[in-house]
PDB file of C-alpha atoms in Angstrom:
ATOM      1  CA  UNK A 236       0.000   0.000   0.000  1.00  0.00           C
ATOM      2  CA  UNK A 237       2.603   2.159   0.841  1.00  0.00           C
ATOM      3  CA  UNK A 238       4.676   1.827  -1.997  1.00  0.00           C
ATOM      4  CA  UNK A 239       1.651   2.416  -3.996  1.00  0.00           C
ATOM      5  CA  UNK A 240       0.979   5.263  -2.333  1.00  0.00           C
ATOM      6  CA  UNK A 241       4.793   6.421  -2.872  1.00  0.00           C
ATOM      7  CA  UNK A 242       4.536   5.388  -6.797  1.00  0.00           C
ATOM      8  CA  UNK A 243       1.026   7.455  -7.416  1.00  0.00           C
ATOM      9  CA  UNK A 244       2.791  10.440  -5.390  1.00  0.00           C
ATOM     10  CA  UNK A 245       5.580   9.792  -7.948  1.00  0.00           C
ATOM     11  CA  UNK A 246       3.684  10.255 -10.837  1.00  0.00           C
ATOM     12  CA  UNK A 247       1.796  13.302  -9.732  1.00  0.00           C
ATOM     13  CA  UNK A 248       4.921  14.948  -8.999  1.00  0.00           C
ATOM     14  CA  UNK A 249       6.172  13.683 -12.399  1.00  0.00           C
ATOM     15  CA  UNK A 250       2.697  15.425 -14.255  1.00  0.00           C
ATOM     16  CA  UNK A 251       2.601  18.314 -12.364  1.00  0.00           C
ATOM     17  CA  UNK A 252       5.801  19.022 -13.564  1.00  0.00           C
ATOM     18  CA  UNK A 253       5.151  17.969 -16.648  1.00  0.00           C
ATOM     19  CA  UNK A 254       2.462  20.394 -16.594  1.00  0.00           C
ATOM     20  CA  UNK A 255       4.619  23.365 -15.370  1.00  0.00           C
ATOM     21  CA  UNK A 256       7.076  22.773 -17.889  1.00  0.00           C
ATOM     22  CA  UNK A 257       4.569  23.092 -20.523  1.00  0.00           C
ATOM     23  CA  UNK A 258       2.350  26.028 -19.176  1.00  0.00           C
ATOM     24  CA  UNK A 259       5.847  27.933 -18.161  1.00  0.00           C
ATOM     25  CA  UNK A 260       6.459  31.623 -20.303  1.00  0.00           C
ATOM     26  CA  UNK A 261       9.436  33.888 -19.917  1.00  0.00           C
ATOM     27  CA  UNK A 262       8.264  37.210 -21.422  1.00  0.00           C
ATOM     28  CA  UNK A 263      11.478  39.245 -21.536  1.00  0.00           C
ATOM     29  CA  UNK A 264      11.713  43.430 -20.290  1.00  0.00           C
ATOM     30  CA  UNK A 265      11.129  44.442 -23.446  1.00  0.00           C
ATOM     31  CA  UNK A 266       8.420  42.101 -24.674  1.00  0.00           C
ATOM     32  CA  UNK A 267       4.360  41.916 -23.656  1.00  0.00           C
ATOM     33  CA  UNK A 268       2.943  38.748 -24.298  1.00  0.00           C
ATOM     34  CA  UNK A 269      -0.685  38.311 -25.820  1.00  0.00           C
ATOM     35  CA  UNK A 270      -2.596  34.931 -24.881  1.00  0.00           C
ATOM     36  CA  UNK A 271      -5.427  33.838 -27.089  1.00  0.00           C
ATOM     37  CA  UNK A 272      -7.344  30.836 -25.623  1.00  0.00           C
ATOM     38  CA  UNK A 273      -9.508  28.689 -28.330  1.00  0.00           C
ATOM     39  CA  UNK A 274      -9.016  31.934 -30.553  1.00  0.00           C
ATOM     40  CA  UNK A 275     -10.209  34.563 -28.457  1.00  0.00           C
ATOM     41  CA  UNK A 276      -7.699  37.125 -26.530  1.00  0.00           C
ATOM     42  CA  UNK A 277      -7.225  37.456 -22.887  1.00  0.00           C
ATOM     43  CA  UNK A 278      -8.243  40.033 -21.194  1.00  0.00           C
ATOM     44  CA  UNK A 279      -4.811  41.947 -19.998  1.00  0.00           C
ATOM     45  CA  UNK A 280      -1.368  41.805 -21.576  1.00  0.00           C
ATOM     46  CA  UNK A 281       1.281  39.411 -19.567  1.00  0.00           C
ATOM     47  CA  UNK A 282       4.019  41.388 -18.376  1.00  0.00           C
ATOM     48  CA  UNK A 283       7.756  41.132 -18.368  1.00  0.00           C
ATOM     49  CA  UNK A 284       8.596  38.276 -15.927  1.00  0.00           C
ATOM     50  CA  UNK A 285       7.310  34.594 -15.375  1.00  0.00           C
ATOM     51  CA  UNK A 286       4.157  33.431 -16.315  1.00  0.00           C
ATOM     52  CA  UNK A 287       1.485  30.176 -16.694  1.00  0.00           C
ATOM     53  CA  UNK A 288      -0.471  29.548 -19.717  1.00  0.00           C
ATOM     54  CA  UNK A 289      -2.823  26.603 -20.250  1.00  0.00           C
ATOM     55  CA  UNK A 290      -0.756  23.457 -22.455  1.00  0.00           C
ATOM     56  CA  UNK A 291      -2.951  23.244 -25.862  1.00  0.00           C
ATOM     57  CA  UNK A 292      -5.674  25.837 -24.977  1.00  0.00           C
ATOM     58  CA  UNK A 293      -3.606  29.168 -24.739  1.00  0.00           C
ATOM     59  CA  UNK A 294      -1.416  30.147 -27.367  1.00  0.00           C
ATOM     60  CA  UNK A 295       1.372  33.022 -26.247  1.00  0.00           C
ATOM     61  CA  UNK A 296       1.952  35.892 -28.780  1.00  0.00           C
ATOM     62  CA  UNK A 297       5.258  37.967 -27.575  1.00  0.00           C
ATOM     63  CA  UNK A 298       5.653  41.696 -29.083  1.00  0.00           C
ATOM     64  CA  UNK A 299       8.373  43.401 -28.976  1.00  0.00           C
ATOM     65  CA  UNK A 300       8.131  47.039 -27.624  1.00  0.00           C
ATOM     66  CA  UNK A 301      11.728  48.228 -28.201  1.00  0.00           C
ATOM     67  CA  UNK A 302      11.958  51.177 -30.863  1.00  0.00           C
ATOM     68  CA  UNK A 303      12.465  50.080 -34.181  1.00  0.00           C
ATOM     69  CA  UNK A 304      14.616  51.292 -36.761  1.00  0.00           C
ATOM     70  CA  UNK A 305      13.359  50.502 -40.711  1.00  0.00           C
ATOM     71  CA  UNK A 306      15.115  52.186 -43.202  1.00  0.00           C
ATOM     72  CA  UNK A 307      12.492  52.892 -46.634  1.00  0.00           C
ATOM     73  CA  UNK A 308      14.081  52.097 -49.932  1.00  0.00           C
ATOM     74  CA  UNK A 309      14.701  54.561 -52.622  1.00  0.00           C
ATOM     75  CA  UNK A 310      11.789  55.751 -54.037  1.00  0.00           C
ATOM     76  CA  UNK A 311      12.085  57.535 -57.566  1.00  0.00           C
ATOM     77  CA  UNK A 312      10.020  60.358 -58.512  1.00  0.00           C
ATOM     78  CA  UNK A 313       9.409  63.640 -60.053  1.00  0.00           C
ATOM     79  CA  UNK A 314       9.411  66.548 -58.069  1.00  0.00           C
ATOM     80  CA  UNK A 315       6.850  69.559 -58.435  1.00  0.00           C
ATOM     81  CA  UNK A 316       8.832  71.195 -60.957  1.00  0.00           C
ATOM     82  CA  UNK A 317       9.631  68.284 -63.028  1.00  0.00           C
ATOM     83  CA  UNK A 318      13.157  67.328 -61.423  1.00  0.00           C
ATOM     84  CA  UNK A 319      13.686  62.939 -61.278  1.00  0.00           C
ATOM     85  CA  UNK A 320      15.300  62.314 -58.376  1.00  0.00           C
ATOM     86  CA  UNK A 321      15.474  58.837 -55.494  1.00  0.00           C
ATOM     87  CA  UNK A 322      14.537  59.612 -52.016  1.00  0.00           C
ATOM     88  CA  UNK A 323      15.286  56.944 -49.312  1.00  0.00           C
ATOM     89  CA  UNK A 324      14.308  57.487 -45.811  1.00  0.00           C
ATOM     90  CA  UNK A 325      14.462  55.464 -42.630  1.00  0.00           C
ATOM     91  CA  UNK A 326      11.746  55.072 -40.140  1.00  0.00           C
ATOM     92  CA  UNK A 327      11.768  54.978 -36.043  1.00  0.00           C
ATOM     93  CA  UNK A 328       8.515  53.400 -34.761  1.00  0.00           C
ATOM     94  CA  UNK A 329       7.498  50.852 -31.590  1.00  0.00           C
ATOM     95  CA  UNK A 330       4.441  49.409 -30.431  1.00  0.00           C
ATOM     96  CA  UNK A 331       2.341  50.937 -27.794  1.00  0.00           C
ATOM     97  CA  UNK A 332      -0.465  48.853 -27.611  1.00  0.00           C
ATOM     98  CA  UNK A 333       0.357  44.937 -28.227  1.00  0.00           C
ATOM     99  CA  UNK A 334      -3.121  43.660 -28.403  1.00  0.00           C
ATOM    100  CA  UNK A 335      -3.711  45.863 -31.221  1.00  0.00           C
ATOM    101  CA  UNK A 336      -0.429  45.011 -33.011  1.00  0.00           C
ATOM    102  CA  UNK A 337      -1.614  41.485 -33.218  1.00  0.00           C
ATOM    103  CA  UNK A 338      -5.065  42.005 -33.645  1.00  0.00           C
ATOM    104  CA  UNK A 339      -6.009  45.178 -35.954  1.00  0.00           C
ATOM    105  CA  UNK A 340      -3.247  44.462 -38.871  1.00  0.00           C
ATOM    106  CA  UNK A 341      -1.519  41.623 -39.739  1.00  0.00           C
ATOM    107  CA  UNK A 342       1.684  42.206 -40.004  1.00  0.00           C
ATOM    108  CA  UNK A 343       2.943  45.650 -38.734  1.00  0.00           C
ATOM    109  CA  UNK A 344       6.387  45.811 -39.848  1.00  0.00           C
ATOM    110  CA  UNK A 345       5.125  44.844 -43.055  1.00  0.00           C
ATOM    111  CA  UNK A 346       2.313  47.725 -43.179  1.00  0.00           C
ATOM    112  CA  UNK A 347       4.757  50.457 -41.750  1.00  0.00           C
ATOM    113  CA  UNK A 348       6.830  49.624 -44.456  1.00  0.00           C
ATOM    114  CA  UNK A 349       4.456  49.914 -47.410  1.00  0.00           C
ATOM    115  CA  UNK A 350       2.879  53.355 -45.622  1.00  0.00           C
ATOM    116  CA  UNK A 351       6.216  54.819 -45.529  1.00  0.00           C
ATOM    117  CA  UNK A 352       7.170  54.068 -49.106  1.00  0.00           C
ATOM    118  CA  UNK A 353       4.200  55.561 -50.186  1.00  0.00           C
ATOM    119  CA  UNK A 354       3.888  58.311 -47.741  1.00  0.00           C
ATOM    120  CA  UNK A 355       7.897  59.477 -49.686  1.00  0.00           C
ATOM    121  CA  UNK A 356       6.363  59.031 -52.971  1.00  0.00           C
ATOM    122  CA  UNK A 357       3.390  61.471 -52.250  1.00  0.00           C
ATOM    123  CA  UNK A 358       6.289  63.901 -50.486  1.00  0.00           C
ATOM    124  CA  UNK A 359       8.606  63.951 -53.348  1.00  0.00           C
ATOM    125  CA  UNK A 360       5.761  64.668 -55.840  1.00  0.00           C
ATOM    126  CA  UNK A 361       4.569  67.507 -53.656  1.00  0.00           C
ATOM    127  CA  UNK A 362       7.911  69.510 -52.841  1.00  0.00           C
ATOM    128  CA  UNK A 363      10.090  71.314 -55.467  1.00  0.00           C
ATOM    129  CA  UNK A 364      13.515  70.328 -55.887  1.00  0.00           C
ATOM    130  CA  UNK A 365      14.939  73.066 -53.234  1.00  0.00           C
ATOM    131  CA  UNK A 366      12.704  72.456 -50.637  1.00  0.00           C
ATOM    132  CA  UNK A 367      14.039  68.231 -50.863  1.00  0.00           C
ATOM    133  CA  UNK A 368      17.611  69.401 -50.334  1.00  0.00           C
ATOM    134  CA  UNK A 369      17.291  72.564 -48.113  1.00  0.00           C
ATOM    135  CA  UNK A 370      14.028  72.309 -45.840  1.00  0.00           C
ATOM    136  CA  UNK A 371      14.165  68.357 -44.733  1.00  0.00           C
ATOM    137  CA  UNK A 372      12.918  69.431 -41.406  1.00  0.00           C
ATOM    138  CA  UNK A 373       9.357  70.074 -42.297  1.00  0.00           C
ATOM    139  CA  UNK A 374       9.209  67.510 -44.876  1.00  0.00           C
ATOM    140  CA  UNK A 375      10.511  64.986 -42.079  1.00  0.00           C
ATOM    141  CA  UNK A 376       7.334  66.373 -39.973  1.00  0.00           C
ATOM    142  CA  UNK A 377       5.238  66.095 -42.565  1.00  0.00           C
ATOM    143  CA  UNK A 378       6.125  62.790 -43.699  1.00  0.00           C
ATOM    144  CA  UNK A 379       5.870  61.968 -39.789  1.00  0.00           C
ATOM    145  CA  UNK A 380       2.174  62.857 -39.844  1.00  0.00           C
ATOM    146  CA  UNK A 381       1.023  60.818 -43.030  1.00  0.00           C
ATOM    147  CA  UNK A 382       2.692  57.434 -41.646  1.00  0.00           C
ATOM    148  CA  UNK A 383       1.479  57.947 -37.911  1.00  0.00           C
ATOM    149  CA  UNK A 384      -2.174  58.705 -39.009  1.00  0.00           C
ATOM    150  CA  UNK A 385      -3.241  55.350 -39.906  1.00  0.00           C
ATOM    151  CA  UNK A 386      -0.499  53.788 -37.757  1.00  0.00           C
ATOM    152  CA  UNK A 387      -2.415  55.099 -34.568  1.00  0.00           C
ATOM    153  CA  UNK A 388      -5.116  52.186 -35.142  1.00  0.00           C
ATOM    154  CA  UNK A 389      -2.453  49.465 -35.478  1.00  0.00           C
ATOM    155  CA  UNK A 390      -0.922  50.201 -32.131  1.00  0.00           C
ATOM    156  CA  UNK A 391       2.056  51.473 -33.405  1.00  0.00           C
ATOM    157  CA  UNK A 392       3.595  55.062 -32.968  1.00  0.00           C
ATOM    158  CA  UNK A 393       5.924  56.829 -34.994  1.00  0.00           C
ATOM    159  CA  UNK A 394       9.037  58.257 -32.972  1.00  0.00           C
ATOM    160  CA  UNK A 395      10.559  60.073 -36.203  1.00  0.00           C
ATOM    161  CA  UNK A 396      11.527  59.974 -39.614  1.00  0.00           C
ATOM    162  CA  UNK A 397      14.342  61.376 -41.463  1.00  0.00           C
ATOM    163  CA  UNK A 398      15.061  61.633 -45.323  1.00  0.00           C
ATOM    164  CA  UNK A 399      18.640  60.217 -45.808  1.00  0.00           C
ATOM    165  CA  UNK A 400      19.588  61.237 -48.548  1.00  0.00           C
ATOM    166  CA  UNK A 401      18.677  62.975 -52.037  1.00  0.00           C
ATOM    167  CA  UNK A 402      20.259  61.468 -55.495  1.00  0.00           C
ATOM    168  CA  UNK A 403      20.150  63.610 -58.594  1.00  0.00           C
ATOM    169  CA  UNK A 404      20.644  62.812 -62.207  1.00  0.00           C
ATOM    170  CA  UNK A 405      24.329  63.965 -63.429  1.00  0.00           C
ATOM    171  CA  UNK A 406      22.793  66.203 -65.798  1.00  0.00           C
ATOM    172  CA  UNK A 407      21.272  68.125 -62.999  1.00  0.00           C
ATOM    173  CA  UNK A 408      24.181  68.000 -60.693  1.00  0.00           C
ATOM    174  CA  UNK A 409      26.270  69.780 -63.304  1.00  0.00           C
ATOM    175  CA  UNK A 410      23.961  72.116 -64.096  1.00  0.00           C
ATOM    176  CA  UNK A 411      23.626  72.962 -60.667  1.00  0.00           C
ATOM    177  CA  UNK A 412      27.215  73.415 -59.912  1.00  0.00           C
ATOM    178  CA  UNK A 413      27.724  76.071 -63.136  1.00  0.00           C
ATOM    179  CA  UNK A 414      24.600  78.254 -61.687  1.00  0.00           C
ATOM    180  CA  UNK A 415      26.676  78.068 -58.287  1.00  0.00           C
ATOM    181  CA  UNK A 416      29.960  78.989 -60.145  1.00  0.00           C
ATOM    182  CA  UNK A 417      28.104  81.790 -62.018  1.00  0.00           C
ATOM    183  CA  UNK A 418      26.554  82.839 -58.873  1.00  0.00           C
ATOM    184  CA  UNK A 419      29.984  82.765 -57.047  1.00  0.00           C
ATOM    185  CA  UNK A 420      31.474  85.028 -60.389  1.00  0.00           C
ATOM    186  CA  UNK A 421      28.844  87.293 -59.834  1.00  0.00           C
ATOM    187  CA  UNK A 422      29.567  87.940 -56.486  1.00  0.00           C
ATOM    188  CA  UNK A 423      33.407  88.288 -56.828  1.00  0.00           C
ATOM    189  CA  UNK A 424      32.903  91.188 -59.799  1.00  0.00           C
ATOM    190  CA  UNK A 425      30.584  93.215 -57.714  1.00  0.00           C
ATOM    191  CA  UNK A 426      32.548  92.957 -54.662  1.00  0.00           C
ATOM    192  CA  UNK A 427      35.793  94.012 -57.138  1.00  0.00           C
ATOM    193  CA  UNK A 428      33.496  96.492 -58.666  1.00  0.00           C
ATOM    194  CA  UNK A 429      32.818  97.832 -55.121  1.00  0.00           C
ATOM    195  CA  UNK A 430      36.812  98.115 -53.726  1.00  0.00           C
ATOM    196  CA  UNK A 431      37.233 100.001 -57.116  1.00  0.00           C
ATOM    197  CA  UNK A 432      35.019 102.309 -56.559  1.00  0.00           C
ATOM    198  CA  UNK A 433      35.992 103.072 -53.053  1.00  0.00           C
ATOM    199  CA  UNK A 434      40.103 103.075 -53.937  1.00  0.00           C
ATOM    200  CA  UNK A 435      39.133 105.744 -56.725  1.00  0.00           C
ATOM    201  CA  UNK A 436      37.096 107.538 -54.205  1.00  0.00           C
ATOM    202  CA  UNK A 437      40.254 107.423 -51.682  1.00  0.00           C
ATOM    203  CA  UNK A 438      42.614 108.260 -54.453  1.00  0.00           C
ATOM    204  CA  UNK A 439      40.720 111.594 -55.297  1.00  0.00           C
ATOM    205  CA  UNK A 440      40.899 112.711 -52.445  1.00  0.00           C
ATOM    206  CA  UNK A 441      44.851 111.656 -51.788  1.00  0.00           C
ATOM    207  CA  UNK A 442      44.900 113.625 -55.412  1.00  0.00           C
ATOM    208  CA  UNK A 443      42.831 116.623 -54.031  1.00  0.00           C
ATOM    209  CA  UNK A 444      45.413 117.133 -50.941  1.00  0.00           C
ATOM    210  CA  UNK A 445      48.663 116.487 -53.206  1.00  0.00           C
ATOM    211  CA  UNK A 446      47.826 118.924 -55.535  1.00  0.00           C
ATOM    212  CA  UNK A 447      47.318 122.010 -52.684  1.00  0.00           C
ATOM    213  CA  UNK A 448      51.290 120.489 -51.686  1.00  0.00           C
ATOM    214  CA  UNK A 449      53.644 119.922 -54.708  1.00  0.00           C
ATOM    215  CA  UNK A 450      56.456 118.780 -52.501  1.00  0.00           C
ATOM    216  CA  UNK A 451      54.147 115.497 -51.618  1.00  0.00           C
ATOM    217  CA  UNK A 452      54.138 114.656 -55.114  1.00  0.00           C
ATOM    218  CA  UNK A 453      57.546 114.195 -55.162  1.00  0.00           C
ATOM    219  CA  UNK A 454      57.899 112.832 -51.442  1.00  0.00           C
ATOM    220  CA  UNK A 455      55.468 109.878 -52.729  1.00  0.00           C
ATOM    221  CA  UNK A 456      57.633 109.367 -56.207  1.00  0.00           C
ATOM    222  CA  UNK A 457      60.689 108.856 -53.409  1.00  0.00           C
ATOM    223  CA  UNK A 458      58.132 106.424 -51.553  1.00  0.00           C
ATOM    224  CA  UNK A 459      57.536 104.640 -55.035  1.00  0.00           C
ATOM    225  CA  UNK A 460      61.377 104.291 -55.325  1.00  0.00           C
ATOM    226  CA  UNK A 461      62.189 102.874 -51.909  1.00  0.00           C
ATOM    227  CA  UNK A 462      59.572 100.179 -52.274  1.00  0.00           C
ATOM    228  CA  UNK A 463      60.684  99.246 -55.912  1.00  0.00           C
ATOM    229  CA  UNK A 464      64.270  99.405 -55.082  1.00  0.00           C
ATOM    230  CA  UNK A 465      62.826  96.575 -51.972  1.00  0.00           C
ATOM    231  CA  UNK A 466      62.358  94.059 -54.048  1.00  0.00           C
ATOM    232  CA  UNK A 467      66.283  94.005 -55.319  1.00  0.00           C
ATOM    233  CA  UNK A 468      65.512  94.664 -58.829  1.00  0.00           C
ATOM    234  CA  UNK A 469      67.950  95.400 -61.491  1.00  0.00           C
ATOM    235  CA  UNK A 470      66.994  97.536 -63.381  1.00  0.00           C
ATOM    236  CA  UNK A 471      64.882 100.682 -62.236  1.00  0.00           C
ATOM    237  CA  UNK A 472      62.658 103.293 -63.974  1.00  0.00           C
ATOM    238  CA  UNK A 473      61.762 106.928 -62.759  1.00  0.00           C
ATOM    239  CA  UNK A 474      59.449 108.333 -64.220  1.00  0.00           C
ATOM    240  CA  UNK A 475      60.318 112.441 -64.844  1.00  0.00           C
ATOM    241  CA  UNK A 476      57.861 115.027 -65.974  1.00  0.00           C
ATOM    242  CA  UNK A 477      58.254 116.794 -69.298  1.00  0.00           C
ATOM    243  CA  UNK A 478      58.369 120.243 -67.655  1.00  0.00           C
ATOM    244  CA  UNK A 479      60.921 118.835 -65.341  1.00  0.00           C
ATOM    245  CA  UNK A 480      63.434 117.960 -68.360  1.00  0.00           C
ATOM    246  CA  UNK A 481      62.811 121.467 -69.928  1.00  0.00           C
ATOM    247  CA  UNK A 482      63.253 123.626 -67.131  1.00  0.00           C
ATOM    248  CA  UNK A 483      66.851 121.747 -66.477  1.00  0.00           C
ATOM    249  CA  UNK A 484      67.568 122.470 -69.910  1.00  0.00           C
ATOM    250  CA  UNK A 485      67.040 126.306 -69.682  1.00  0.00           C
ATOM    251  CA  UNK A 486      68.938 126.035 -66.365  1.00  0.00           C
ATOM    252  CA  UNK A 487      72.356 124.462 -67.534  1.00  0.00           C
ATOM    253  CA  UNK A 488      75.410 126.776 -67.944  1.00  0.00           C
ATOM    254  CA  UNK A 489      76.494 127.237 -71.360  1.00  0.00           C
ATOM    255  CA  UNK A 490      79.761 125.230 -71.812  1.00  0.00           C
ATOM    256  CA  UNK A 491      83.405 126.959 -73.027  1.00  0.00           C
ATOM    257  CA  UNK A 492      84.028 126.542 -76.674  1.00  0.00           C
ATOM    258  CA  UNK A 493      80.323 124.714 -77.254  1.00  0.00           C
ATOM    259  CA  UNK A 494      79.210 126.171 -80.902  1.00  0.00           C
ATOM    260  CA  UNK A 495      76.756 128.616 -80.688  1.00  0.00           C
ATOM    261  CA  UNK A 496      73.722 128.450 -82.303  1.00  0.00           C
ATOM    262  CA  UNK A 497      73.511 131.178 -85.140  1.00  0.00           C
ATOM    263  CA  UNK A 498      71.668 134.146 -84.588  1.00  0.00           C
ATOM    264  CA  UNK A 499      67.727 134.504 -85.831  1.00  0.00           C
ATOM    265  CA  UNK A 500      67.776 136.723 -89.307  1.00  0.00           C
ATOM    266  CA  UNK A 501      66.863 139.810 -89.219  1.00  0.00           C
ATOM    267  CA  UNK A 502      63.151 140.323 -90.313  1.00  0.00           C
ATOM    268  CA  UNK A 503      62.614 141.495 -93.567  1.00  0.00           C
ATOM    269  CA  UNK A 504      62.435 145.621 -94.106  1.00  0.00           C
ATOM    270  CA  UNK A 505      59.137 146.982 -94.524  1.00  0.00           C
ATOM    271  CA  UNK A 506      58.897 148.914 -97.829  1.00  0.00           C
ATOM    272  CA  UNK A 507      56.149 151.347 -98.182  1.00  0.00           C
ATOM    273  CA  UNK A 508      53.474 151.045-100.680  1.00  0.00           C
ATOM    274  CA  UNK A 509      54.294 153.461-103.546  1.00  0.00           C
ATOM    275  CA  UNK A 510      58.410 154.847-102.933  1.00  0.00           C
ATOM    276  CA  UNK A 511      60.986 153.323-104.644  1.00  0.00           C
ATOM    277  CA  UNK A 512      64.490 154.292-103.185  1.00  0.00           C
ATOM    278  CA  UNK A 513      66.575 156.268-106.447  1.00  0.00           C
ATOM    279  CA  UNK A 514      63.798 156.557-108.462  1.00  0.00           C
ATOM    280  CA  UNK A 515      61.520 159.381-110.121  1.00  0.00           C
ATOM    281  CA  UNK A 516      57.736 159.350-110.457  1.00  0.00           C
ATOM    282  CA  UNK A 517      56.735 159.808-114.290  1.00  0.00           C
ATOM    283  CA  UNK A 518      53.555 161.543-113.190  1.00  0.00           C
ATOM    284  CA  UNK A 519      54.240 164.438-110.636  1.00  0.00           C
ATOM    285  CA  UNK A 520      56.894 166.967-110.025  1.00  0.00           C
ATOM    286  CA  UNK A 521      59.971 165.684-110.879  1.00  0.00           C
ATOM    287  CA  UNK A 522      62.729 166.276-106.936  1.00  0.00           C
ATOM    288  CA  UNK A 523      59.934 166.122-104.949  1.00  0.00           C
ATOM    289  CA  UNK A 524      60.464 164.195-101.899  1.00  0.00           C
ATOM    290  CA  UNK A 525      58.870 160.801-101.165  1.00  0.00           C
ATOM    291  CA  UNK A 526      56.126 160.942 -98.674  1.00  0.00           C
TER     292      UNK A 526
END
């Protein structure tokens, strides 16, 4: 009796943990486990820790509620003013509510996958080519709003999404680099233009004040000089005035035994209209004295 009593104690032991074994769950910190019994959910999500279910009657769904990162693939498309370009993105969502992540869609990776694809396509066909590759920030929120609206009924939430990166065709890219070399031209000759202006404005008035002084004239020629003759040059050129050269002339001494230059000739005598000197006049008075 009492080893039959010992053997049934035996196999109790032996099914109840049998039993445990098989109605034993770990649900991990980051998971939340779903139990549907003969198809229906349970009421309340298990929580992180240790748990029973019921061997061949509940059935344990685990969700993971860590953030997760999904990257989109490129998505080609034409911009609002008629630019081709590919557009990939990547995606940061988690699960808030696990019953509803099982329940509402089937899968949700899947479906937050296809909405954000979409979702870029519908972006890139509403923005213009600058506002894809200078104003991300409210595309980002906008293509934030259009994947978490229907996402809201699937349990999930959207943390954020960012556009990675922007491919053009080659045709474009070099187009855009001459208008930024043109632009970059453009700026150089009016900022050239512009210290032009002001250095001729400067030197006027350095001109204005020189010419009350004629002694700073030449004090800046002998400025001139010193920083040519700097740069341990060769050969060196002064420039002299004309007036300069001519007033030295008329100022040398005349050397001894230097040829003189010939006198002017005398101008011509002036001869009176009518007298003739030693001649008589046929029709008057012949002696009488020229006038």
């Amino acid at each position: 009796m009492v080893e039959e009593l010992l053997t049934a104690a035996i196999a109790a032991g032996v099914g109840v943990a049998a039993y445990a074994v098989a109605a034993a769950r770990v649900v991990k910190q980051y998971e939340r486990g779903v139990v549907f019994r003969f198809g229906r959910v349970r009421e309340g999500v298990r929580g992180p820790g240790f748990t029973l279910v019921v061997p061949g009657v509940d059935r344990l769904r685990k969700v993971n509620m860590q953030i997760v990162t999904m990257p989109v693939p490129a998505q080609e498309g034409i911009t609002r003013d008629n630019v081709t370009v590919r557009v990939d993105a990547v995606v940061y969502f988690k699960v808030v509510d696990a019953a509803d992540a099982i329940i509402e869609v089937e899968d949700y990776r899947f479906a937050v996958s296809q909405m954000a694809q979409t979702s870029l396509r519908s972006i890139i066909g509403k923005s213009d080519l600058d506002d894809l590759l200078s104003n991300r920030e409210q595309l980002n929120q906008g293509l934030e709003l259009m994947i978490d609206s229907p996402a809201v009924g699937w349990g999930v939430q959207i943390d954020r999404v960012e556009i990675k990166d922007v491919s053009l065709p080659e045709t474009m890219k070099r187009s855009m680099a001459r208008q930024a070399e043109a632009d970059r031209e453009r700026r150089a000759r009016v900022i050239n233009a512009d210290a032009e202006l002001q250095a001729s404005k400067k030197l006027a008035e350095a001109a204005a004040v020189m010419s009350e002084q004629p002694a700073a004239l030449q004090l800046r020629l002998l400025q001139t000089v010193v920083a040519v003759a700097a740069e341990k040059n060769s050969t060196l050129v002064l420039p002299f005035p004309v007036e300069l050269l001519r007033f030295l002339e008329r100022a040398a001494p005349t050397a001894p035994g230097t040829p003189q230059p010939p006198p002017p000739p005398p101008p011509p005598p002036e001869v009176e209209a009518g007298a003739e000197s030693g001649t008589e006049d046929t029709g008057g008075s012949p002696g009488a004295p020229a006038a």
